[in-house]
Structure formats: structure tokens, C-alpha cells
Amino acid sequence: MPENKTPNKKLIEVALPLDAINAASAREKSIRHGHPSTLHLWWARRPLAAARAVIFAQMVDDPSSHPDLFPTEEDQERERQRLFALIEELVKWENTTNEKVLGAAREEIWKSWRRTCAENADHPRADELFDPEKLPAFHDPFAGGGALPLEAQRLGLEAHASDLNPVAVLINKAMIEIPPKFAGQPPVNPEARAAATLATRKWKGAEGLAEDVRYYGKWMRDEAEKRIGHLYPKVEITPEMVAERPDLRPYEGRKLTVIAWLWARTVRSPNPAFSDIEVPLVSNFMLATKKGKEAYVEPLVQQGGYRFVVKAGQPQDPAAVRKGTKRSGANFICLMSGTPVTGDHIRVEAGSGRLGQRMMSVVLEGDRQRVYLSPTNAMEQIALSAKPAWRPEISFFEKALGFRIGNYGMSKWSDVFSSRQTTALATFCDLIPKVFQRAVEDAEASGNVLKVAPDDWGDAICVYLGLGIGRSADFWSSISTWSPQPKNELVSHAFTKQVVPMTWDFAEANPFSSSGGNFNKNISYVAKAVGRLGRGKQGQSIQSDARSQRLSDSKIVSTDPPYFDNVGYADLSDYFYVWLRRALKWRHAKLLATLEVPKAEELVATPGRHGGKEEAEKFFLEGMTDAMTGLTQYAHAAFPTTVYYAFRQSETASDGGTTSTGWETFLAALISAGMRLLGTWPLHTERKARSRSIGSNALASSIVLVCRRREGIARSTSRREFASALKVELPKAVLLLQRGNIAPVDLAQSAIGPGMAVFTRYERVLDAAGNPLSVREALALINETLDEILAEQDGDFDGDSRWALAWFEQVGFEEGEYGVAETLSKAKNTSVEGLAKAGILTSNRGKVRLLRPEELPADWDPATDSRLTAWEIVHHLVRVLEIGGERAAGELVSKLGSDAETARELCYRLYTLCERKKRAAEALAYNSLVQSWPEISRLAREKKPAAQLQLL
């Protein structure tokens, strides 16, 4: 772009319908069937709804960019709301394949693009950069789980994905590269070809490919059972079993399929009297907790040893059963003697190769229920008889982020999988070439039906079946556990978090059952996801280091880079890579050439890998600066770049403020790369903030940073001028955020955007000594200014509420001295006696205490309250919301009229105080009230007479 040409401001640089985006993102978490994430696990994926909305808003002009079309602020806001309504439809899960909604979104993108092309017709590279008949392509250089490239493709863009990690590259191939090649193609398997509807059915997207994935997956499962089915025998319910367990009578004489075998790890007892006995390390003896269907394991000590017995019914001491032999962390008790089994003892035993395992229970497929049996020696011996021909003898980095197992004698990936699990996974991997041969033969036999080469069809089938094996590995390992919860009695997958945990009792799934983590079920998930893909333009997925890539040249960029030291993707993904490599290397030799995933170049601050915390931070800063410099240089200048970053400000600085090494390091990289930060938008995957996320780095939300290349020559400025600019510009931005119902938990994070927009406006900000202000210092000043803004808003509140705020900051809901309270009341032009009459506090025997929400009168009516306060309104709303939900709160707001809005503003101030004082429960209550406000207001309007609606 010419230097004097200012690019059109995009919608994402001005406003977003966050509530709708967040609601759709939260809902998406409960969707599994057909969701692309079910192709294969990846960590910290971005919701498709958020990705789709961000890319759309990144490409569509904000109405303020076209004063000729929208001359007044009212006209611009009206057009903005129209675009918001389109986004609200676009983000819904059911519209991911709705061509009418997607078509409307693509039309808006084209409309903005053609305006941009017309305005840049005199650009020296107009033919290349501003072709009105061709949209710019999209690129994500940290593609990971592939949500962003997929949604760009869905919006009509040619999508490019690159990642250093071969597992991520393979996932992206499966999402954006393979499906469009086979769009509209029918399946080739004999069963489908024999069906009468094959010739008449219209195959949308990759539906035909999905049918073949199901068919050949089933064939592979059946073939594997022929080879190793003897390791997974059924269990016959004998009369002897029924005599001991009458509840088994309906199954007498029947052979039931095993769902899973449950195991306990063991170590030698630390008690010298029992040192020859391997005692169990069990975190929970409960097998099923559904009322009336309970089952549990009871360890019986006898004859100098013990055995596990499964019992049906409610245990006499449920708490003890749920506790197992575990006491805390890695500390247990010896089943034989009650002697403590310390973590140190376990580590020594494990390090010496003496971490054993013993079968605790067997879970069977009953008639619409689980059946639990005591284990037998024969069952255990069958499991231990497995002799895998190959093991993944690949060492992992024991100091990797999130790894726990290295402390307990495990050093190789082969240690994570039992012999029977290893045999099963290796068997499925070794069947992939057989599937390829059959699929190619069937494709050739289909005649001229296919428009692609048979080898390509066979290769595509194998990629998806390989991912199905990867999905299975998530359930078939010794770190997978059993969930005893009602309606959820199943094998849990290994990666419930971004860590490799140490599990003390684990579940070994049967690949050939019809429940739990069986192979057919995993392939079914893969096939359903494939069937919804392939309806956009062609995509590309390649392996590339983000620091040196040039693929972003002249493309729109949205990306989700690593989060400093939160997730060690490379180390974690080796768990799957060892199996994917064995299954697919013969077809993807270049991508899967290395024995393990590349580690040295990965942009994650791993202290153990880089020689300490400071060195790791330096590595991350330098590497991320290189990557962002490339984006600054290559990304299409007509569009902002959007970057996701899920890292909260959570470190308390020496001056009492809040900051974060992860945030400041990442922002420093952006600024060093020549970018201006123009906005920060919080996007949630949870509808309500959880108490555990307050004051923590929980990845419940992502911050989308909106950036542009810093054009021209920026001047330097002083710290004083920067602070003055913040005090002028930040209050307006904060007010807009609050009016947009930004959650209090996200306010500080969101204020970074407009604050850093001021900071990055200048080449440098210099302190009094002439030294450049660091990013940490800039963040601290932004947070300090935000605190001042919120404190200044206190002036909008009544005197009683101002007193309550000051008192709450000091003591919360605890008691304080009457004299101190009375002195404070004089400064706020009120009195303790008046505050008591207002229903804010209780005063007794020289002590004063604020009333908690649950202590307020249930029959309170604001219409008859002669001394109505914002404080009182907030806490009555908190009380009502907790007891009666949003509808009850809406009824109360309908009575409050315009007073309710002042109370909502007070919540922001209260949340900030609670976060600083580490009062998580109260903070959650205030945050929840604000987040529920749109629905509460809607319900209140339904209650209001028409003449009063204008007050809301």
C-alpha cells in the first residue's frame, strides 16, 4: 500500500458481538459428533465459532470506514448491528454447513474486498494484491489443531496451514487439504457399490470418503480381532459366581464382553514385616456411583496377602472407599500394616524398576448396564502373556512441561503402554498397508466413478484410519482412568488436561467391545467429522518453522501461537507421534522421517530444555520476535493480523500490581516485530467464569489481539505524555467495554488493547532518565490507570455505597471496629446508624459487619425502600440470581428501572477489589451477575409495562 493510504478500518478493530460469540463457543464444547476436533486430539484448540467470527470481522469493513455510505454515527451503528446479527447466525454450530448463512457471510467479505480493490486501483502492485475477482488467501503459521484454517476455508478463502509439528500438519491435512480433493465423490467399498442408492445419491463434501473410512475401519477392526482376539476373551458367568453374587443371576450361563480391566499400581511395602508384598496404590475403590447401582472394590487382607473382591451396593463407609489407599498427592498407606507409603518411597521403588501392577476389577457389557466382577489369576495372566513384536522405545524429556511420570521410573513411551495395549496398537498400525491395498483395488474396480487416482483415495483412507489409531491411543494407555460417575461409567482418555499425569489406578480398554474406547467408536467419530468437511476451497498443510516461513506473503493471517510456558506441544505430541509414524511413515516418509517430533525449534519456554527460566524466556522472546517480524513483513497490509493468546495477567509485582512474564514477553515480541496493537478481545469457551480461573492461568478464555504493521516514522514520547494520553483515551475505551457487557474477569485483560494501542503509537516511550519504558512498565501503568478509572467511577455511587466499597476493601464481609467504621462514614457523608437502617450492615457490641447476600431479607421490595443504595441492589441481585436464576433476577430488575444499571457498574469495581484480595467466591458472584446481565435485561423487559421500557 502507498504510505499515504490508510487501510480501511475493519469491524474487529471497532466492535464485536462478544456475548453471542462466547455463547456459541461455550455451547460448542458439548458438541462431539461431527465436530472436527474429534478427528484427533490437539491441546488448547480454539472454538470454531470464535475462529469463524474473528476471521469474518477481520475481513469486513467497519461502517465508519465509509462515511459516504454511513454519514452519521447512528447510521454506522445501525449497519454495525446488521453485521452483528449476521455474526450471531454465523457462529451457531448448526450453521457450519448452512450454505445460506455462509453465503451471506461470503457476500459481505466480497463486498468489502471489492471496495478495497477499487480504492487501491492505483497501487503499484494492484494486479497482484488487489484483484477484485480473487480474494486473498489465508495463512496460519502456528496451525496446531486447524480451527483457524478450516474456518477461513469455510468462509470462502484458499486456506494454508503450516506448523513445525508433524502431528499438527497431519491433522490439518485431514481437515483442509484432503477433503476438498474428494468433494462430491462416492464411496468405493464393495458394500456401498452394491447399494441401489449409490448412483442416485448426491454426496456432499467428503461424505463419500467418510463412508469408506467407516467401512475400512470396520474391516481393520475385524482383522485385528482375528490376530489378537485371544488376548481379549469374553467372561462366562458361572453358577459359582451367581452363588456369591445373586445380582449376577440374569447373566448366568452367558459369555459377556469385557469393556475394561481395572488395574492398581503396586510397590513393596515400606514395613519390614511385609517387604515381600507389593501393596496397591489406589486413589478410588468406587466402580459405579449411580444410586441403586453402586459397585466398589473391597481389598481383603488374608493369609499374609490380599485379594480384591468386587461388591455390589452402597459401601458402609463411602468416604473411605472413595479415598482408596491414597492420603494426599503421592502419599498412600500400606494395605497390610497401615504404614505410610510416602512419595519418596514410591519414587525409589519405581526408579529401581519395582513399580508393579495388579488387576482390581473387570468391567463387562451387561444389558444396558455395566457388570463388575472380581478379577481372577487367569484373567491377569492372559493380560501379562501379551508379547508385542515392537515397542515405542523412544525416550521422552523427563523435564518437559506438564510431565509427571518421569518421577516414577518411566523414561520411554513404551513405559506408558502395557504389553497388551502395545500389542493392540502395533497390530492396528501394521494393518494400515493392507487397508491401502484393498482400498486401491476397490477404487480401481469402481471404474470411471472416481475423479481421483486410486492411490490418492487409498492414501486418504489410511490417513484417517491412522488418526483413528491416534484417537485410540488416547484411551489405550496406562494413564487412562475409569470414571465411576452416573451415566459416565467408562474409560476416560489420557489427556483430560495438557499434561502427562501419573495415574495410580488405570483402566485397560478392550478394543473389540462396543463400549468405552473401542476402535469402532473411535473410527465412528473420525468418519462423522470427515463427513462434514470438504465444502470449501482447496487447502494446503505443510511442515514449516514459523520463524523462517514466507508462506504468509500477501495473505490474511490469523494465528494461535504457543503460550509461553503453558503447553509443551512437541513433548506431549510424541505420545501420538510414535504410533502415527509406525502407521503412516511408509506413505508419508518426509513428514514422519524423524524418530520424534522436532523439539529444539519449538517456541515454548521450557526451562529444562534451555538451561533455566531466564534462558527459556530469552529463547521464546527471540523466536517469537522472528516469527512476528515475518508476519509484519509479509501479511497483507489491507487487513489487520489477529493473534490468539490465552495467558492471563496473574503474577503479583513487587509494587502490588498485576503483570505476567508470559504476557509481557509476548507483547515485547510483537512490538519488536514492528506491530501496533489496536485491540484485545476476550473470547470464552466457558459460559460463566469458574472460581478456579480467578487469579489463575486457567485457559478458559483466549485474548484475541488485533495488530497492524506500524507504518511511517513514529516519534518518541515521554512517560508523562504517555500517562496523560492513557488518562484521556482509556476511560472512553473502558466505558465502551462496560457498555458492551465485558465480563469483570476480562476487563483488565481487555484494557490492554486500547492501552497498548497508545504505547505502540510511539517509536519509544522514555522515562525521566531517557531510558525506554519496558513492556512490563507499560502494562503496569495501564493497569494502574484502569484502577484509577474504576475508582473514579465511585463518584457515580451514593454515599452509603461508597462507604461500603471502602469498608469492603479493608475487611470484606468480616467484622471490624465500630470506631473505624464511624470515622470512615464521616468521610463519606453518612453514618453507621444510617447504614444499618439502609440494610447494608449489622452493628452490635462495638463491631460492624456488612451483610452477606444470603442474609438479606427475601421479601425486599425496592419500591418501598426509602434509602435505596447501589450496594444493596447488587447484593439483592446476587442473592436472587443464586436462588432463582436469571428469570427471578429479571423480575427484580424490572422493578428497579434505571437504578439497576448503576448497580451493574458497581460489580466491576467489586470484582477488581475481590481479585486483588484473592476473594474468589465473591469475585465469581459479581462476575456471574454481569455475564448474566443481557439475559436478565431481556427478561426484565418482558415484565415491564411498555411505558417503562425506556428506563432499561
PDB file of N, CA and C in Angstrom, residues 47-91:
ATOM      1  N   PRO A  47     -12.196 -22.502  19.703  1.00  0.00           N
ATOM      2  CA  PRO A  47     -13.538 -22.868  19.225  1.00  0.00           C
ATOM      3  C   PRO A  47     -13.734 -22.433  17.778  1.00  0.00           C
ATOM      4  N   LEU A  48     -14.413 -23.253  17.005  1.00  0.00           N
ATOM      5  CA  LEU A  48     -14.680 -22.911  15.608  1.00  0.00           C
ATOM      6  C   LEU A  48     -15.507 -21.627  15.515  1.00  0.00           C
ATOM      7  N   ALA A  49     -16.470 -21.476  16.418  1.00  0.00           N
ATOM      8  CA  ALA A  49     -17.330 -20.279  16.387  1.00  0.00           C
ATOM      9  C   ALA A  49     -16.499 -19.017  16.522  1.00  0.00           C
ATOM     10  N   ALA A  50     -15.553 -19.012  17.462  1.00  0.00           N
ATOM     11  CA  ALA A  50     -14.705 -17.840  17.664  1.00  0.00           C
ATOM     12  C   ALA A  50     -13.830 -17.594  16.448  1.00  0.00           C
ATOM     13  N   ALA A  51     -13.240 -18.652  15.910  1.00  0.00           N
ATOM     14  CA  ALA A  51     -12.367 -18.510  14.739  1.00  0.00           C
ATOM     15  C   ALA A  51     -13.138 -17.945  13.548  1.00  0.00           C
ATOM     16  N   ARG A  52     -14.337 -18.444  13.343  1.00  0.00           N
ATOM     17  CA  ARG A  52     -15.160 -18.005  12.214  1.00  0.00           C
ATOM     18  C   ARG A  52     -15.522 -16.529  12.359  1.00  0.00           C
ATOM     19  N   ALA A  53     -15.924 -16.134  13.567  1.00  0.00           N
ATOM     20  CA  ALA A  53     -16.312 -14.741  13.802  1.00  0.00           C
ATOM     21  C   ALA A  53     -15.129 -13.794  13.651  1.00  0.00           C
ATOM     22  N   VAL A  54     -13.980 -14.189  14.190  1.00  0.00           N
ATOM     23  CA  VAL A  54     -12.794 -13.334  14.145  1.00  0.00           C
ATOM     24  C   VAL A  54     -12.345 -13.102  12.705  1.00  0.00           C
ATOM     25  N   ILE A  55     -12.273 -14.165  11.917  1.00  0.00           N
ATOM     26  CA  ILE A  55     -11.815 -14.023  10.529  1.00  0.00           C
ATOM     27  C   ILE A  55     -12.804 -13.189   9.726  1.00  0.00           C
ATOM     28  N   PHE A  56     -14.089 -13.402   9.940  1.00  0.00           N
ATOM     29  CA  PHE A  56     -15.097 -12.592   9.243  1.00  0.00           C
ATOM     30  C   PHE A  56     -14.924 -11.117   9.601  1.00  0.00           C
ATOM     31  N   ALA A  57     -14.825 -10.814  10.900  1.00  0.00           N
ATOM     32  CA  ALA A  57     -14.697  -9.419  11.340  1.00  0.00           C
ATOM     33  C   ALA A  57     -13.357  -8.825  10.954  1.00  0.00           C
ATOM     34  N   GLN A  58     -12.380  -9.654  10.719  1.00  0.00           N
ATOM     35  CA  GLN A  58     -11.050  -9.218  10.285  1.00  0.00           C
ATOM     36  C   GLN A  58     -11.066  -8.790   8.812  1.00  0.00           C
ATOM     37  N   MET A  59     -12.025  -9.295   8.050  1.00  0.00           N
ATOM     38  CA  MET A  59     -12.072  -9.040   6.602  1.00  0.00           C
ATOM     39  C   MET A  59     -13.131  -8.033   6.198  1.00  0.00           C
ATOM     40  N   VAL A  60     -14.140  -7.833   7.048  1.00  0.00           N
ATOM     41  CA  VAL A  60     -15.257  -6.955   6.687  1.00  0.00           C
ATOM     42  C   VAL A  60     -15.017  -5.558   7.242  1.00  0.00           C
ATOM     43  N   ASP A  61     -15.260  -4.561   6.432  1.00  0.00           N
ATOM     44  CA  ASP A  61     -15.043  -3.165   6.838  1.00  0.00           C
ATOM     45  C   ASP A  61     -15.996  -2.756   7.954  1.00  0.00           C
ATOM     46  N   ASP A  62     -15.488  -1.955   8.869  1.00  0.00           N
ATOM     47  CA  ASP A  62     -16.375  -1.299   9.826  1.00  0.00           C
ATOM     48  C   ASP A  62     -17.098  -0.166   9.106  1.00  0.00           C
ATOM     49  N   PRO A  63     -18.350   0.067   9.413  1.00  0.00           N
ATOM     50  CA  PRO A  63     -19.096   1.132   8.717  1.00  0.00           C
ATOM     51  C   PRO A  63     -18.440   2.504   8.802  1.00  0.00           C
ATOM     52  N   SER A  64     -17.663   2.771   9.850  1.00  0.00           N
ATOM     53  CA  SER A  64     -17.012   4.079   9.976  1.00  0.00           C
ATOM     54  C   SER A  64     -15.979   4.320   8.879  1.00  0.00           C
ATOM     55  N   SER A  65     -15.574   3.251   8.187  1.00  0.00           N
ATOM     56  CA  SER A  65     -14.616   3.416   7.075  1.00  0.00           C
ATOM     57  C   SER A  65     -15.277   3.988   5.831  1.00  0.00           C
ATOM     58  N   HIS A  66     -16.600   4.075   5.837  1.00  0.00           N
ATOM     59  CA  HIS A  66     -17.319   4.529   4.637  1.00  0.00           C
ATOM     60  C   HIS A  66     -18.330   5.614   5.003  1.00  0.00           C
ATOM     61  N   PRO A  67     -17.821   6.810   5.338  1.00  0.00           N
ATOM     62  CA  PRO A  67     -18.735   7.916   5.702  1.00  0.00           C
ATOM     63  C   PRO A  67     -19.641   8.331   4.554  1.00  0.00           C
ATOM     64  N   ASP A  68     -19.250   7.993   3.325  1.00  0.00           N
ATOM     65  CA  ASP A  68     -20.123   8.325   2.195  1.00  0.00           C
ATOM     66  C   ASP A  68     -21.389   7.462   2.214  1.00  0.00           C
ATOM     67  N   LEU A  69     -21.267   6.238   2.708  1.00  0.00           N
ATOM     68  CA  LEU A  69     -22.416   5.342   2.792  1.00  0.00           C
ATOM     69  C   LEU A  69     -23.152   5.467   4.124  1.00  0.00           C
ATOM     70  N   PHE A  70     -22.365   5.748   5.191  1.00  0.00           N
ATOM     71  CA  PHE A  70     -22.933   5.831   6.536  1.00  0.00           C
ATOM     72  C   PHE A  70     -22.441   7.130   7.183  1.00  0.00           C
ATOM     73  N   PRO A  71     -23.070   8.242   6.856  1.00  0.00           N
ATOM     74  CA  PRO A  71     -22.535   9.559   7.250  1.00  0.00           C
ATOM     75  C   PRO A  71     -22.624   9.883   8.735  1.00  0.00           C
ATOM     76  N   THR A  72     -23.616   9.344   9.441  1.00  0.00           N
ATOM     77  CA  THR A  72     -23.758   9.693  10.849  1.00  0.00           C
ATOM     78  C   THR A  72     -23.394   8.506  11.735  1.00  0.00           C
ATOM     79  N   GLU A  73     -23.147   8.812  13.016  1.00  0.00           N
ATOM     80  CA  GLU A  73     -22.836   7.737  13.962  1.00  0.00           C
ATOM     81  C   GLU A  73     -24.011   6.783  14.091  1.00  0.00           C
ATOM     82  N   GLU A  74     -25.225   7.319  13.990  1.00  0.00           N
ATOM     83  CA  GLU A  74     -26.413   6.470  14.067  1.00  0.00           C
ATOM     84  C   GLU A  74     -26.468   5.514  12.882  1.00  0.00           C
ATOM     85  N   ASP A  75     -26.132   6.024  11.694  1.00  0.00           N
ATOM     86  CA  ASP A  75     -26.112   5.165  10.505  1.00  0.00           C
ATOM     87  C   ASP A  75     -25.057   4.068  10.650  1.00  0.00           C
ATOM     88  N   GLN A  76     -23.903   4.449  11.148  1.00  0.00           N
ATOM     89  CA  GLN A  76     -22.822   3.487  11.314  1.00  0.00           C
ATOM     90  C   GLN A  76     -23.184   2.402  12.327  1.00  0.00           C
ATOM     91  N   GLU A  77     -23.811   2.828  13.435  1.00  0.00           N
ATOM     92  CA  GLU A  77     -24.189   1.855  14.463  1.00  0.00           C
ATOM     93  C   GLU A  77     -25.278   0.924  13.943  1.00  0.00           C
ATOM     94  N   ARG A  78     -26.173   1.442  13.140  1.00  0.00           N
ATOM     95  CA  ARG A  78     -27.230   0.611  12.577  1.00  0.00           C
ATOM     96  C   ARG A  78     -26.627  -0.469  11.662  1.00  0.00           C
ATOM     97  N   GLU A  79     -25.665  -0.061  10.851  1.00  0.00           N
ATOM     98  CA  GLU A  79     -25.009  -1.023   9.960  1.00  0.00           C
ATOM     99  C   GLU A  79     -24.181  -2.026  10.759  1.00  0.00           C
ATOM    100  N   ARG A  80     -23.554  -1.546  11.806  1.00  0.00           N
ATOM    101  CA  ARG A  80     -22.769  -2.428  12.682  1.00  0.00           C
ATOM    102  C   ARG A  80     -23.666  -3.517  13.283  1.00  0.00           C
ATOM    103  N   GLN A  81     -24.849  -3.101  13.725  1.00  0.00           N
ATOM    104  CA  GLN A  81     -25.777  -4.059  14.316  1.00  0.00           C
ATOM    105  C   GLN A  81     -26.263  -5.080  13.282  1.00  0.00           C
ATOM    106  N   ARG A  82     -26.379  -4.658  12.045  1.00  0.00           N
ATOM    107  CA  ARG A  82     -26.748  -5.604  10.978  1.00  0.00           C
ATOM    108  C   ARG A  82     -25.666  -6.662  10.814  1.00  0.00           C
ATOM    109  N   LEU A  83     -24.412  -6.210  10.824  1.00  0.00           N
ATOM    110  CA  LEU A  83     -23.301  -7.156  10.723  1.00  0.00           C
ATOM    111  C   LEU A  83     -23.237  -8.057  11.955  1.00  0.00           C
ATOM    112  N   PHE A  84     -23.537  -7.488  13.108  1.00  0.00           N
ATOM    113  CA  PHE A  84     -23.568  -8.290  14.332  1.00  0.00           C
ATOM    114  C   PHE A  84     -24.617  -9.403  14.216  1.00  0.00           C
ATOM    115  N   ALA A  85     -25.779  -9.066  13.668  1.00  0.00           N
ATOM    116  CA  ALA A  85     -26.838 -10.059  13.526  1.00  0.00           C
ATOM    117  C   ALA A  85     -26.384 -11.203  12.616  1.00  0.00           C
ATOM    118  N   LEU A  86     -25.621 -10.859  11.573  1.00  0.00           N
ATOM    119  CA  LEU A  86     -25.091 -11.894  10.689  1.00  0.00           C
ATOM    120  C   LEU A  86     -24.092 -12.771  11.436  1.00  0.00           C
ATOM    121  N   ILE A  87     -23.205 -12.161  12.237  1.00  0.00           N
ATOM    122  CA  ILE A  87     -22.242 -12.930  13.018  1.00  0.00           C
ATOM    123  C   ILE A  87     -22.954 -13.851  14.006  1.00  0.00           C
ATOM    124  N   GLU A  88     -24.027 -13.345  14.613  1.00  0.00           N
ATOM    125  CA  GLU A  88     -24.766 -14.155  15.589  1.00  0.00           C
ATOM    126  C   GLU A  88     -25.337 -15.410  14.954  1.00  0.00           C
ATOM    127  N   GLU A  89     -25.701 -15.348  13.679  1.00  0.00           N
ATOM    128  CA  GLU A  89     -26.149 -16.543  12.963  1.00  0.00           C
ATOM    129  C   GLU A  89     -24.945 -17.385  12.518  1.00  0.00           C
ATOM    130  N   LEU A  90     -23.905 -16.715  12.098  1.00  0.00           N
ATOM    131  CA  LEU A  90     -22.725 -17.395  11.566  1.00  0.00           C
ATOM    132  C   LEU A  90     -22.056 -18.289  12.599  1.00  0.00           C
ATOM    133  N   VAL A  91     -22.063 -17.905  13.871  1.00  0.00           N
ATOM    134  CA  VAL A  91     -21.325 -18.650  14.884  1.00  0.00           C
ATOM    135  C   VAL A  91     -22.079 -19.873  15.399  1.00  0.00           C
TER     136      VAL A  91
END
